[in-house]
GROMACS .gro file of C-alpha atoms in nm:
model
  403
    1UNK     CA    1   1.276   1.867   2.287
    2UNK     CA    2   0.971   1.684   2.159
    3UNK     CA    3   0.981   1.313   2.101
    4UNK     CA    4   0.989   1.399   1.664
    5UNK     CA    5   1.281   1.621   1.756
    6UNK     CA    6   1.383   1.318   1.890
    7UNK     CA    7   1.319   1.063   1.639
    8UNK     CA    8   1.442   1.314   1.366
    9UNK     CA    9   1.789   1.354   1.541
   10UNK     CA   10   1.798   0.999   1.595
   11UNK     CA   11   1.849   1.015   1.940
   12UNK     CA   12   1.788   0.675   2.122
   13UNK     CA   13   1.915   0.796   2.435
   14UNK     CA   14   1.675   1.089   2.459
   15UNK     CA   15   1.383   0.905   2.360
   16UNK     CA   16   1.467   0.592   2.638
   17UNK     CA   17   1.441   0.899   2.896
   18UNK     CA   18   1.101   0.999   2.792
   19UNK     CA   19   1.006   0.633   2.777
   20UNK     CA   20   1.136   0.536   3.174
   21UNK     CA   21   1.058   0.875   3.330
   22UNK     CA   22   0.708   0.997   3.149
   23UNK     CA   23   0.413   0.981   3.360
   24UNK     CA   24   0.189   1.015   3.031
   25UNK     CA   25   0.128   0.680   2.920
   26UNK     CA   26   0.060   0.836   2.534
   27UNK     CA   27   0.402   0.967   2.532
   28UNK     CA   28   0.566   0.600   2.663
   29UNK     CA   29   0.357   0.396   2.375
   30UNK     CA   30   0.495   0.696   2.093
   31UNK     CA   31   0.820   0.683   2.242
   32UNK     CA   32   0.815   0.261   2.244
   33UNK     CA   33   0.679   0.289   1.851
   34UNK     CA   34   0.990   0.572   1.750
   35UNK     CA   35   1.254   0.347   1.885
   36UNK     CA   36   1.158   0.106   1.702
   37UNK     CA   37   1.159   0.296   1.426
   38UNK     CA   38   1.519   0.442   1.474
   39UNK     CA   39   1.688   0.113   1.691
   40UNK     CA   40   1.861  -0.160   1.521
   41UNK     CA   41   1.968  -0.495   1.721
   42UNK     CA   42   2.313  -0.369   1.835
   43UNK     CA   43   2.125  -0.098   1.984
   44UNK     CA   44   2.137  -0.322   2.361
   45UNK     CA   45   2.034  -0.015   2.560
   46UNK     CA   46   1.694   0.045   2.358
   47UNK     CA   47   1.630  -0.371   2.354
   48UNK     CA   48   1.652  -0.384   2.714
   49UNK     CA   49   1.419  -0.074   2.779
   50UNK     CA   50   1.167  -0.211   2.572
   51UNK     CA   51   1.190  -0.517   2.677
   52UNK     CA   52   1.153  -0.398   3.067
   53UNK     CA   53   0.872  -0.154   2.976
   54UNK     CA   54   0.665  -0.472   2.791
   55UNK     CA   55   0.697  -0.659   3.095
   56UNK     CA   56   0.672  -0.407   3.339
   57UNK     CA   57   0.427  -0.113   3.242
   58UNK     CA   58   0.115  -0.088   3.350
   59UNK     CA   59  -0.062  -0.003   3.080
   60UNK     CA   60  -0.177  -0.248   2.818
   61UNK     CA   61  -0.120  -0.033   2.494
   62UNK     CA   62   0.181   0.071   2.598
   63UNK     CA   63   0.338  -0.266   2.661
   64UNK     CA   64   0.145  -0.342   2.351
   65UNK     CA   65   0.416  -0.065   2.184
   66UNK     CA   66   0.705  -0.192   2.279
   67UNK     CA   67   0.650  -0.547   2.172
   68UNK     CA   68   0.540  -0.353   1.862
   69UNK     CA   69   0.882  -0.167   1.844
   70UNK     CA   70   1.080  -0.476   1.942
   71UNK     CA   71   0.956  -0.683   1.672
   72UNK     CA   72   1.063  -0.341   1.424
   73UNK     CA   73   1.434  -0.430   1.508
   74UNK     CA   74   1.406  -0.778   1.498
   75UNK     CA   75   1.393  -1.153   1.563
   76UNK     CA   76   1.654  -1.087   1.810
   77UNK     CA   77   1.544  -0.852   1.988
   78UNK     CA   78   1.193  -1.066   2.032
   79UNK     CA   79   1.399  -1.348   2.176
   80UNK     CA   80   1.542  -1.160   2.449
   81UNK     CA   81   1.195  -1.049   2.534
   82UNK     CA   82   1.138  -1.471   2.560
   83UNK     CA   83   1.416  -1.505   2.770
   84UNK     CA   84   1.330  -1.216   3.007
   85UNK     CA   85   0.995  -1.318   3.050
   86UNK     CA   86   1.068  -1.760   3.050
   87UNK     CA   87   1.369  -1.678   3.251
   88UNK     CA   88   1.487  -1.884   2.964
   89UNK     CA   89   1.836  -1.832   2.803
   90UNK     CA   90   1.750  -1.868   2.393
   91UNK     CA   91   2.064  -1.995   2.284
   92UNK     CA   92   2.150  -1.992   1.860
   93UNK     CA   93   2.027  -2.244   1.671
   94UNK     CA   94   1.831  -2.332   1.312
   95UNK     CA   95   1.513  -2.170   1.233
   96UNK     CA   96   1.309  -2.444   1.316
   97UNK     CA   97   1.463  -2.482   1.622
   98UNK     CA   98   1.395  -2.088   1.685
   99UNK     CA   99   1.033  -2.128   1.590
  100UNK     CA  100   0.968  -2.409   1.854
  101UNK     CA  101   1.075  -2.193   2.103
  102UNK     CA  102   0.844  -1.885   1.988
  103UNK     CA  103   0.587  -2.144   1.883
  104UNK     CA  104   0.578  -2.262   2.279
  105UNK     CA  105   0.553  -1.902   2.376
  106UNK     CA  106   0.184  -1.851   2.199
  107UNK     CA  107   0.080  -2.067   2.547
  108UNK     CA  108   0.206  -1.795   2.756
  109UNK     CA  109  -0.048  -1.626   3.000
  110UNK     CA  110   0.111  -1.250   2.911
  111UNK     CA  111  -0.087  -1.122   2.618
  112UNK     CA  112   0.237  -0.933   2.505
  113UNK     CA  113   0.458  -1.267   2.456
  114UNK     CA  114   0.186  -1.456   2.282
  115UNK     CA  115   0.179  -1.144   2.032
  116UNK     CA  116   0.554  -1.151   1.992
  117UNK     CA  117   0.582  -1.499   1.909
  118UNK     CA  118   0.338  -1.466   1.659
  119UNK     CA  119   0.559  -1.158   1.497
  120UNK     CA  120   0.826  -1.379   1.522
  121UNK     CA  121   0.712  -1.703   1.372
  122UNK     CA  122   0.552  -1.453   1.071
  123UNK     CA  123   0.887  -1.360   1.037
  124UNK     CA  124   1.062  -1.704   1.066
  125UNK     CA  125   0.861  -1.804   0.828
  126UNK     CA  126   0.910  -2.121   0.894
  127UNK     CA  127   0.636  -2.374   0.806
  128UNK     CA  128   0.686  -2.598   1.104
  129UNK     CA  129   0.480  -2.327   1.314
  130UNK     CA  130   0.133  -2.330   1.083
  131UNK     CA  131  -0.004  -2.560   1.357
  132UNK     CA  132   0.063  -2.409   1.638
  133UNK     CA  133  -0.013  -2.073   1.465
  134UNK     CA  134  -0.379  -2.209   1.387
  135UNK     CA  135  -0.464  -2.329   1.698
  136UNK     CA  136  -0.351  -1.966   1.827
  137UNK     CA  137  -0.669  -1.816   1.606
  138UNK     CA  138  -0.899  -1.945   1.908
  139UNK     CA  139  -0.671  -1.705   2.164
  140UNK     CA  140  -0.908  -1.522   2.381
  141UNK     CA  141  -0.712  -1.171   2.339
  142UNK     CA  142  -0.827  -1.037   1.930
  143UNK     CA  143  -0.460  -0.824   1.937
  144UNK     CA  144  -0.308  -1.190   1.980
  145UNK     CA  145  -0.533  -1.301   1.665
  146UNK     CA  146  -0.455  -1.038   1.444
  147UNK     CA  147  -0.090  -1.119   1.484
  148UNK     CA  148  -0.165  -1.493   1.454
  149UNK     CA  149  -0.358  -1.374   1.083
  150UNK     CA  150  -0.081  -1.181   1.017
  151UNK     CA  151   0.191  -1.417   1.071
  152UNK     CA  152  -0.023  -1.700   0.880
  153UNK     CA  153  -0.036  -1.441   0.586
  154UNK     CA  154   0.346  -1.404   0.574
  155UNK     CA  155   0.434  -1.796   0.599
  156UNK     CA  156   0.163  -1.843   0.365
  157UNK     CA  157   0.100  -2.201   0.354
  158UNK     CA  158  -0.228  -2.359   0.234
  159UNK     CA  159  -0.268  -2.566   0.540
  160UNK     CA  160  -0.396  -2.233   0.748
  161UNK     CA  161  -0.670  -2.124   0.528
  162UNK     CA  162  -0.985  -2.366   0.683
  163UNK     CA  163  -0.870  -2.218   1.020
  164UNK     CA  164  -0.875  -1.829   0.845
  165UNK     CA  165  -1.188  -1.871   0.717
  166UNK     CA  166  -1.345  -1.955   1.073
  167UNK     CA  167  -1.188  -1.591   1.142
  168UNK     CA  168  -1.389  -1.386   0.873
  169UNK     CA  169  -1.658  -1.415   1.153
  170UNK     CA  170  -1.411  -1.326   1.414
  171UNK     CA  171  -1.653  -1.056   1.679
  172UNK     CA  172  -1.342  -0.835   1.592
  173UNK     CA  173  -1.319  -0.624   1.271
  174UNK     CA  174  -0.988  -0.602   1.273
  175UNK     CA  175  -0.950  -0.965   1.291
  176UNK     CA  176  -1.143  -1.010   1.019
  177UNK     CA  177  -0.983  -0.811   0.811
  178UNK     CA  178  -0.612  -0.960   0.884
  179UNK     CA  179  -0.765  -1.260   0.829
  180UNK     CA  180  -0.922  -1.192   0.468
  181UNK     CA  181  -0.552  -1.012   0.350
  182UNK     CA  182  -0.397  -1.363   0.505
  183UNK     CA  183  -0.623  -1.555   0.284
  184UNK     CA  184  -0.559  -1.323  -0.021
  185UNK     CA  185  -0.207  -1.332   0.048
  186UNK     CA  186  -0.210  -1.729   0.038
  187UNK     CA  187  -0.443  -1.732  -0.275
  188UNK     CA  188  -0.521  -2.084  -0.299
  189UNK     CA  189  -0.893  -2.173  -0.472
  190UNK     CA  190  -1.051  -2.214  -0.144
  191UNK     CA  191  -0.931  -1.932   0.002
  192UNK     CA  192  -1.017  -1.697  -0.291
  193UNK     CA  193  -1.326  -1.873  -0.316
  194UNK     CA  194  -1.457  -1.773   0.068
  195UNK     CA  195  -1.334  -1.393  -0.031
  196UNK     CA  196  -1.540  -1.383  -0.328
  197UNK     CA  197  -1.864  -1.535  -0.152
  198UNK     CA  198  -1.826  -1.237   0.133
  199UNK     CA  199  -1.879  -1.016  -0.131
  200UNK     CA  200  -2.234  -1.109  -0.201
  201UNK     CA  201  -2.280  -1.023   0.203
  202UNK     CA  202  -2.576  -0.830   0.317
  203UNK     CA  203  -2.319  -0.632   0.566
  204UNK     CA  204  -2.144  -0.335   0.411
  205UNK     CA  205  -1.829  -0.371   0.631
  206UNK     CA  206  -1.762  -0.754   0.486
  207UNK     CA  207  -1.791  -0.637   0.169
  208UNK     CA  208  -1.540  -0.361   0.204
  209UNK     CA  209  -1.322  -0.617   0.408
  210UNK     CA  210  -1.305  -0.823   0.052
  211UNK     CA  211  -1.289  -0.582  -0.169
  212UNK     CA  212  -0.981  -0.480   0.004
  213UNK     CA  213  -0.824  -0.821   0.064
  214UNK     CA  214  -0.870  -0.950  -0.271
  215UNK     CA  215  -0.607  -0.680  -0.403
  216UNK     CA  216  -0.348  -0.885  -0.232
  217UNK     CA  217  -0.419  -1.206  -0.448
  218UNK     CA  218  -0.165  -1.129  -0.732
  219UNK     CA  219  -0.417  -1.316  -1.004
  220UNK     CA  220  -0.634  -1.204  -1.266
  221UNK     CA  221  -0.945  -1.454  -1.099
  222UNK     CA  222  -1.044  -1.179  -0.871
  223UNK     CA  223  -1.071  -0.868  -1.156
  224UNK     CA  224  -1.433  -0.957  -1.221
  225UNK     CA  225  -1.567  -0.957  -0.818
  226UNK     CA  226  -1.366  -0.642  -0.834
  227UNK     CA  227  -1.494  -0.504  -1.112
  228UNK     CA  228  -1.843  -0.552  -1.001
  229UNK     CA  229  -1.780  -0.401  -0.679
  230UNK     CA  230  -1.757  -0.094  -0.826
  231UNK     CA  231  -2.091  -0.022  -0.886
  232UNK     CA  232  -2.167  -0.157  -0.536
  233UNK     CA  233  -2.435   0.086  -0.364
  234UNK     CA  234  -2.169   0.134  -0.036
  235UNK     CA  235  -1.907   0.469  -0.125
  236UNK     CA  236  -1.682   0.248   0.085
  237UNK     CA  237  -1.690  -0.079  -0.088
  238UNK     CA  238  -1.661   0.160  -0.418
  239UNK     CA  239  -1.377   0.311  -0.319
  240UNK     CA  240  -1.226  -0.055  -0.215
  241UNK     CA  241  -1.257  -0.244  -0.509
  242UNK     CA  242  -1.078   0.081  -0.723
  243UNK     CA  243  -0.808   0.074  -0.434
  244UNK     CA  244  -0.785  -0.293  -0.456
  245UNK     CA  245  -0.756  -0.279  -0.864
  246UNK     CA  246  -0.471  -0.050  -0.833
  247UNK     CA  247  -0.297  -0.254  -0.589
  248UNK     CA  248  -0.333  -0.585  -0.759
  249UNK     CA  249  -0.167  -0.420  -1.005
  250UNK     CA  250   0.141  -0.267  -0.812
  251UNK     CA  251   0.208  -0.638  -0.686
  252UNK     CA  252   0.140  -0.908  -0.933
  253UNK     CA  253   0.489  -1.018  -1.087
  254UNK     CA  254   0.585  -0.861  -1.433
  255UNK     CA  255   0.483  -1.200  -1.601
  256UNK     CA  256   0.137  -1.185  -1.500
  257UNK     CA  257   0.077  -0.777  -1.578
  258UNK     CA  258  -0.019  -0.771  -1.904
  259UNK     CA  259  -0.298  -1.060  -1.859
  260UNK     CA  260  -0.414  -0.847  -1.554
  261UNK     CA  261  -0.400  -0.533  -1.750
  262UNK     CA  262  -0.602  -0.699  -2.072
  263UNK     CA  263  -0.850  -0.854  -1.818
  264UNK     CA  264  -0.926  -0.510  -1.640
  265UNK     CA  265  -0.918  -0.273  -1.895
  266UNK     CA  266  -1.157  -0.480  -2.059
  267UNK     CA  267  -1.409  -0.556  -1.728
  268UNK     CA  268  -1.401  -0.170  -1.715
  269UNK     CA  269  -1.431  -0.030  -2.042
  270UNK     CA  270  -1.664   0.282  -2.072
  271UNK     CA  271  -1.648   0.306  -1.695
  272UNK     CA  272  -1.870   0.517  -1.510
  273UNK     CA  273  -1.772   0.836  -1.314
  274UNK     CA  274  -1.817   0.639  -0.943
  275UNK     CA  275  -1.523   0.441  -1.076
  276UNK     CA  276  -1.337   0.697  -1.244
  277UNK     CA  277  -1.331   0.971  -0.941
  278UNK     CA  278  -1.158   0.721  -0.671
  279UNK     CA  279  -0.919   0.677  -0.937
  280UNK     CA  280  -0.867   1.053  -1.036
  281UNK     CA  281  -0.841   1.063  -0.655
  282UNK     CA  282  -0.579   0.834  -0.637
  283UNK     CA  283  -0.376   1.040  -0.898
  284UNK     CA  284  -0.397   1.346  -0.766
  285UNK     CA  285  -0.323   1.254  -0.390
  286UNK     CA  286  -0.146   0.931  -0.343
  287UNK     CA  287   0.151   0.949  -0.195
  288UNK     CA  288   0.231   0.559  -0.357
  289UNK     CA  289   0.435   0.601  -0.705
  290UNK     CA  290   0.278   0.269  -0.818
  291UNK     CA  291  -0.058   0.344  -0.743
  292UNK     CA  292  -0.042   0.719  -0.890
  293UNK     CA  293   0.166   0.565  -1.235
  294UNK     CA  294  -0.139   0.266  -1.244
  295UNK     CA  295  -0.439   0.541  -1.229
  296UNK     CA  296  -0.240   0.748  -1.484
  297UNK     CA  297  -0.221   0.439  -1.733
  298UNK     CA  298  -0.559   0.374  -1.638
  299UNK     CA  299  -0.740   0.668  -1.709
  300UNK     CA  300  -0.667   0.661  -2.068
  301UNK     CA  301  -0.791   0.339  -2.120
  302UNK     CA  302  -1.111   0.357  -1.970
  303UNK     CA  303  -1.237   0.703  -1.995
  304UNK     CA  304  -1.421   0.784  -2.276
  305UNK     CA  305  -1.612   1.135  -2.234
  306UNK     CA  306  -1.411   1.326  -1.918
  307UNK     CA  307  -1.442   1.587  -1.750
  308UNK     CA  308  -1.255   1.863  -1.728
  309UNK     CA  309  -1.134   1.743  -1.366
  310UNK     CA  310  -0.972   1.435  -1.481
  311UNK     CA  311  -0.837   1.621  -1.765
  312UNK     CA  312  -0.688   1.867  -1.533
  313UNK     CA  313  -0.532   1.579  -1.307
  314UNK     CA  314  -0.389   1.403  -1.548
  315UNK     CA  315  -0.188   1.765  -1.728
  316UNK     CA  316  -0.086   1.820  -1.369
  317UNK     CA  317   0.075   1.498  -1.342
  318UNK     CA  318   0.308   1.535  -1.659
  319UNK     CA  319   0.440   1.775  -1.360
  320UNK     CA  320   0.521   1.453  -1.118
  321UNK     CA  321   0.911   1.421  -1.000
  322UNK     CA  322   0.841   1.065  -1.110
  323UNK     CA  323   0.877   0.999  -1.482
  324UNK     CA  324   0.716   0.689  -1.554
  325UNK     CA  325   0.381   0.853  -1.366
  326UNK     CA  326   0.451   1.188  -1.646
  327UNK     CA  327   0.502   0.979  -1.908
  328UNK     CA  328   0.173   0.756  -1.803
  329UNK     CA  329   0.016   1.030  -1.800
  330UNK     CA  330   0.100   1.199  -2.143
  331UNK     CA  331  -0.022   0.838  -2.304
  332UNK     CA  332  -0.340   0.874  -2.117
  333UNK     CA  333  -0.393   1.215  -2.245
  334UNK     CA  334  -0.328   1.102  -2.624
  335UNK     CA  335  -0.545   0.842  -2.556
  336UNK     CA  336  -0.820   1.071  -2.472
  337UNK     CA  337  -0.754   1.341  -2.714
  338UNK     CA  338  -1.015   1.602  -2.806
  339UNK     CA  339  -1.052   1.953  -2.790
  340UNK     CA  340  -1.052   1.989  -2.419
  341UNK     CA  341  -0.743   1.814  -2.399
  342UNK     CA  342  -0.543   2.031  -2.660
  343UNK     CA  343  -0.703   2.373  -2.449
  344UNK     CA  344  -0.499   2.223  -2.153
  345UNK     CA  345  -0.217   2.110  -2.306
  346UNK     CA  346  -0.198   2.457  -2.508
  347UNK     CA  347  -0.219   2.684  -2.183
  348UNK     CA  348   0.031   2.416  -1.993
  349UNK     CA  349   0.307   2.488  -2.295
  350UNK     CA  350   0.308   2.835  -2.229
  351UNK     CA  351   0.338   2.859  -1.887
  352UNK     CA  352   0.655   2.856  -1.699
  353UNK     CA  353   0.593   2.478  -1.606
  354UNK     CA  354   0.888   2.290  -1.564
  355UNK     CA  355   1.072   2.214  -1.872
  356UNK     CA  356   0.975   1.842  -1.867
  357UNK     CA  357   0.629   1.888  -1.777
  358UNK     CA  358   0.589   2.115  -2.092
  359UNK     CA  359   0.789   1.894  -2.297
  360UNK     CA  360   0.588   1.587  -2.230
  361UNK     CA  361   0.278   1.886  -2.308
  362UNK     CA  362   0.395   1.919  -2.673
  363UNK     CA  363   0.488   1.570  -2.731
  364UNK     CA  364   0.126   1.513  -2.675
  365UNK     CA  365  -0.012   1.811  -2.834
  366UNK     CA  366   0.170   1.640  -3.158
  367UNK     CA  367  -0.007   1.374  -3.168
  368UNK     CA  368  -0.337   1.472  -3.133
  369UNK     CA  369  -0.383   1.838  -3.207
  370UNK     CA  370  -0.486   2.073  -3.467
  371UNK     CA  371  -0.437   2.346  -3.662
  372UNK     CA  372  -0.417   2.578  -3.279
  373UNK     CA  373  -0.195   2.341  -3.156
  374UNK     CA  374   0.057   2.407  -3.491
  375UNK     CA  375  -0.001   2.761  -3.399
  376UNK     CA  376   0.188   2.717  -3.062
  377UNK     CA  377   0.426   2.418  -3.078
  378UNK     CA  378   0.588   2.629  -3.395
  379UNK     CA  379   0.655   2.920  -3.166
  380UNK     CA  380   0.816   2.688  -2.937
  381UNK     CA  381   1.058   2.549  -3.088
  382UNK     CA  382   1.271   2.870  -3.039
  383UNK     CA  383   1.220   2.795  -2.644
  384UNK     CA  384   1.489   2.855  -2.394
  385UNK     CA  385   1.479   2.481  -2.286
  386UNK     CA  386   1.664   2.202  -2.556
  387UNK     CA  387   1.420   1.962  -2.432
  388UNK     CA  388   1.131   2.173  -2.575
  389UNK     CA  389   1.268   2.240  -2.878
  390UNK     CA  390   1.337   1.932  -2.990
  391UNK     CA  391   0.978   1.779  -2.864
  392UNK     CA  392   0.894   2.126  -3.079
  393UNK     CA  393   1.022   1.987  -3.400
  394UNK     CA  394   0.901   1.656  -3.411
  395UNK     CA  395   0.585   1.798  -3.310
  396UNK     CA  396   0.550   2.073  -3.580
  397UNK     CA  397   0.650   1.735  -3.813
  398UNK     CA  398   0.397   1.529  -3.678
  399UNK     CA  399   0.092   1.762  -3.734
  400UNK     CA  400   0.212   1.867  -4.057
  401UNK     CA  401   0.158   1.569  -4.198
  402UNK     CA  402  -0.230   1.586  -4.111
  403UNK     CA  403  -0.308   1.836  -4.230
   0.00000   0.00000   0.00000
């Protein structure tokens, strides 16, 4: 049975075979990253194989894995790691308390405990640890650092952003990148402020580093760098700054949507077609519901001529299993109106589309069609599906009364 076989039937057993008795050191790391995937912390047997393979394998990625996995089930099953390796008992006690002991561990000489503390004090979240976590930035292993970003990132205090900027030179990419979604993440002036001066970099990669961190900042301060990033001459930093857009939208709080909305619709009115593909893209392939239901809204509000392509993504998605990306997506298509929209919209109504997909087709088609569009949504409201017929009706009302 294969190790997704595995994983599928959740079995924890067969997968802690494959992890003690494999001589393929690929097959130990995948098995370490399943069980933590399928293990929970009264799962003893599974802690105490991982926490004998990160101790005992020899092979760095693979211990790598199952401090990986053991930090997927939890704080607990960290700590046990701590007292295998300290030969320390970690007994109960407050958080703080708990983060001293982790915080103590980032001195450790095994490159696998120092990363597991820092998962751990992210975690915690306990401010106590900033310090310690800082001074951890200088480690001499960059898997270590990237933890250390990511665990500043999560506690999120202001006190670790001098210490994160020092890391956007980090000589590992990686690092730098953790580093600029920490500082994003913690959003303070000074550490938008270093995010927005990498994007007047020389080096392609730091732009794309920023123009991906800055979609973490949850404020509308960083629509304009975005916004010009998207006529940056890199594909990559491009496609970024669109990501980054959509994202900034899927997490700010509802409070602060609308003023993000107003702000970007207006930085990219009339927008080009390098920033309109990414975001057709988007639609058509995300897997994300937020990020398909924001380039829906989006297309409709800052597309003013397009082609048939984003025409055709956006009548596809009035098919989506998620409503609020159909219904998105019908706005958008009123929005745009025109001829070519109505020849879609016609030839989706008489298909055999689902019944809400065509629905949402004529509910459109009554708002901005013509005289071919009465044509059709009359005939239709004699259709086999209720929800049709009654979109029918207030259609056939609806362009009536224009004409």
């Amino acid at each position: 049975m294969s190790l997704y076989d595995l994983a599928r039937d959740g079995d924890a057993e067969g997968l802690r075979e494959m992890l003690l008795e494999s001589d393929s050191p690929a097959v130990r790391k995948r098995a370490c990253e399943l069980l933590g995937e399928i293990a929970d912390t009264d799962d003893a047997d599974t802690v105490e194989s991982l926490v004998s393979v990160a101790v005992t394998d020899d092979v760095e990625a693979v211990r790598a894995a199952a401090v990986d996995g053991l930090d997927q089930i939890g704080t607990e099953a960290v700590e046990q790691l701590l007292s295998e390796i300290t030969g320390q008992k970690i007994e109960e006690g407050a958080d703080w308390a708990v983060a001293k002991r982790f915080a103590k561990a980032l001195n450790s000489d095994i490159p696998e405990l120092r990363m597991a503390a820092a998962s751990a004090l992210g975690k915690l979240g306990d401010e106590s640890a900033v310090s310690s976590l800082t001074n951890a930035l200088s480690d001499n292993n960059s898997k270590v650092r990237v933890r250390v970003c990511l665990a500043l990132g999560m506690i999120g205090h202001a006190s670790a952003v001098p210490a994160l900027i020092d890391r956007l030179s980090d000589p590992s990419g990686r690092v730098r990148e953790e580093a600029a979604v920490a500082l994003s993440t913690i959003g303070t002036d000074q550490a938008l402020a270093a995010l927005t001066d990498m994007m007047d970099s020389n080096n392609d990669s730091i732009r794309r580093v920023a123009a991906n961190a800055l979609g973490e900042a949850g404020t509308a301060d960083v629509v304009e760098p975005l916004a010009n990033a998207l006529t940056d001459p890199n594909t990559a930093v491009r496609s970024a700054a669109v990501y980054s857009i959509l994202e900034l939208l899927s997490n700010v709080p509802t409070q602060k949507s609308h003023q993000i909305r107003d702000r970007i619709v207006a930085e990219l009115q009339d927008a080009d077609e390098a920033t309109v593909q990414p975001i057709v893209e988007i639609l058509e392939e995300s897997s994300q519901k937020r990020q398909r239901r924001n380039a829906a809204w989006f297309l409709g509000r800052i597309v003013e001529d397009p082609d048939r392509k984003t025409i055709e993504v956006l009548v596809e998605a009035l098919e989506s299993d998620d409503m609020q990306t159909s219904q998105f997506a019908a706005t958008s298509l009123a929005e745009i109106g025109g001829e070519k929209v109505e020849t879609e919209l016609i030839d989706l109504v008489k298909s055999d589309a689902a019944a809400d997909a065509r629905a949402q087709g004529v509910f459109v088609l009554g708002k901005i069609g013509g005289e071919r569009s009465s044509d059709v949504v009359s005939n239709l409201t004699d259709d086999d599906s209720k929800q049709v017929r009654k979109r029918a009706f207030s259609a056939v009302s609806k362009l009536k009364g224009r004409q």
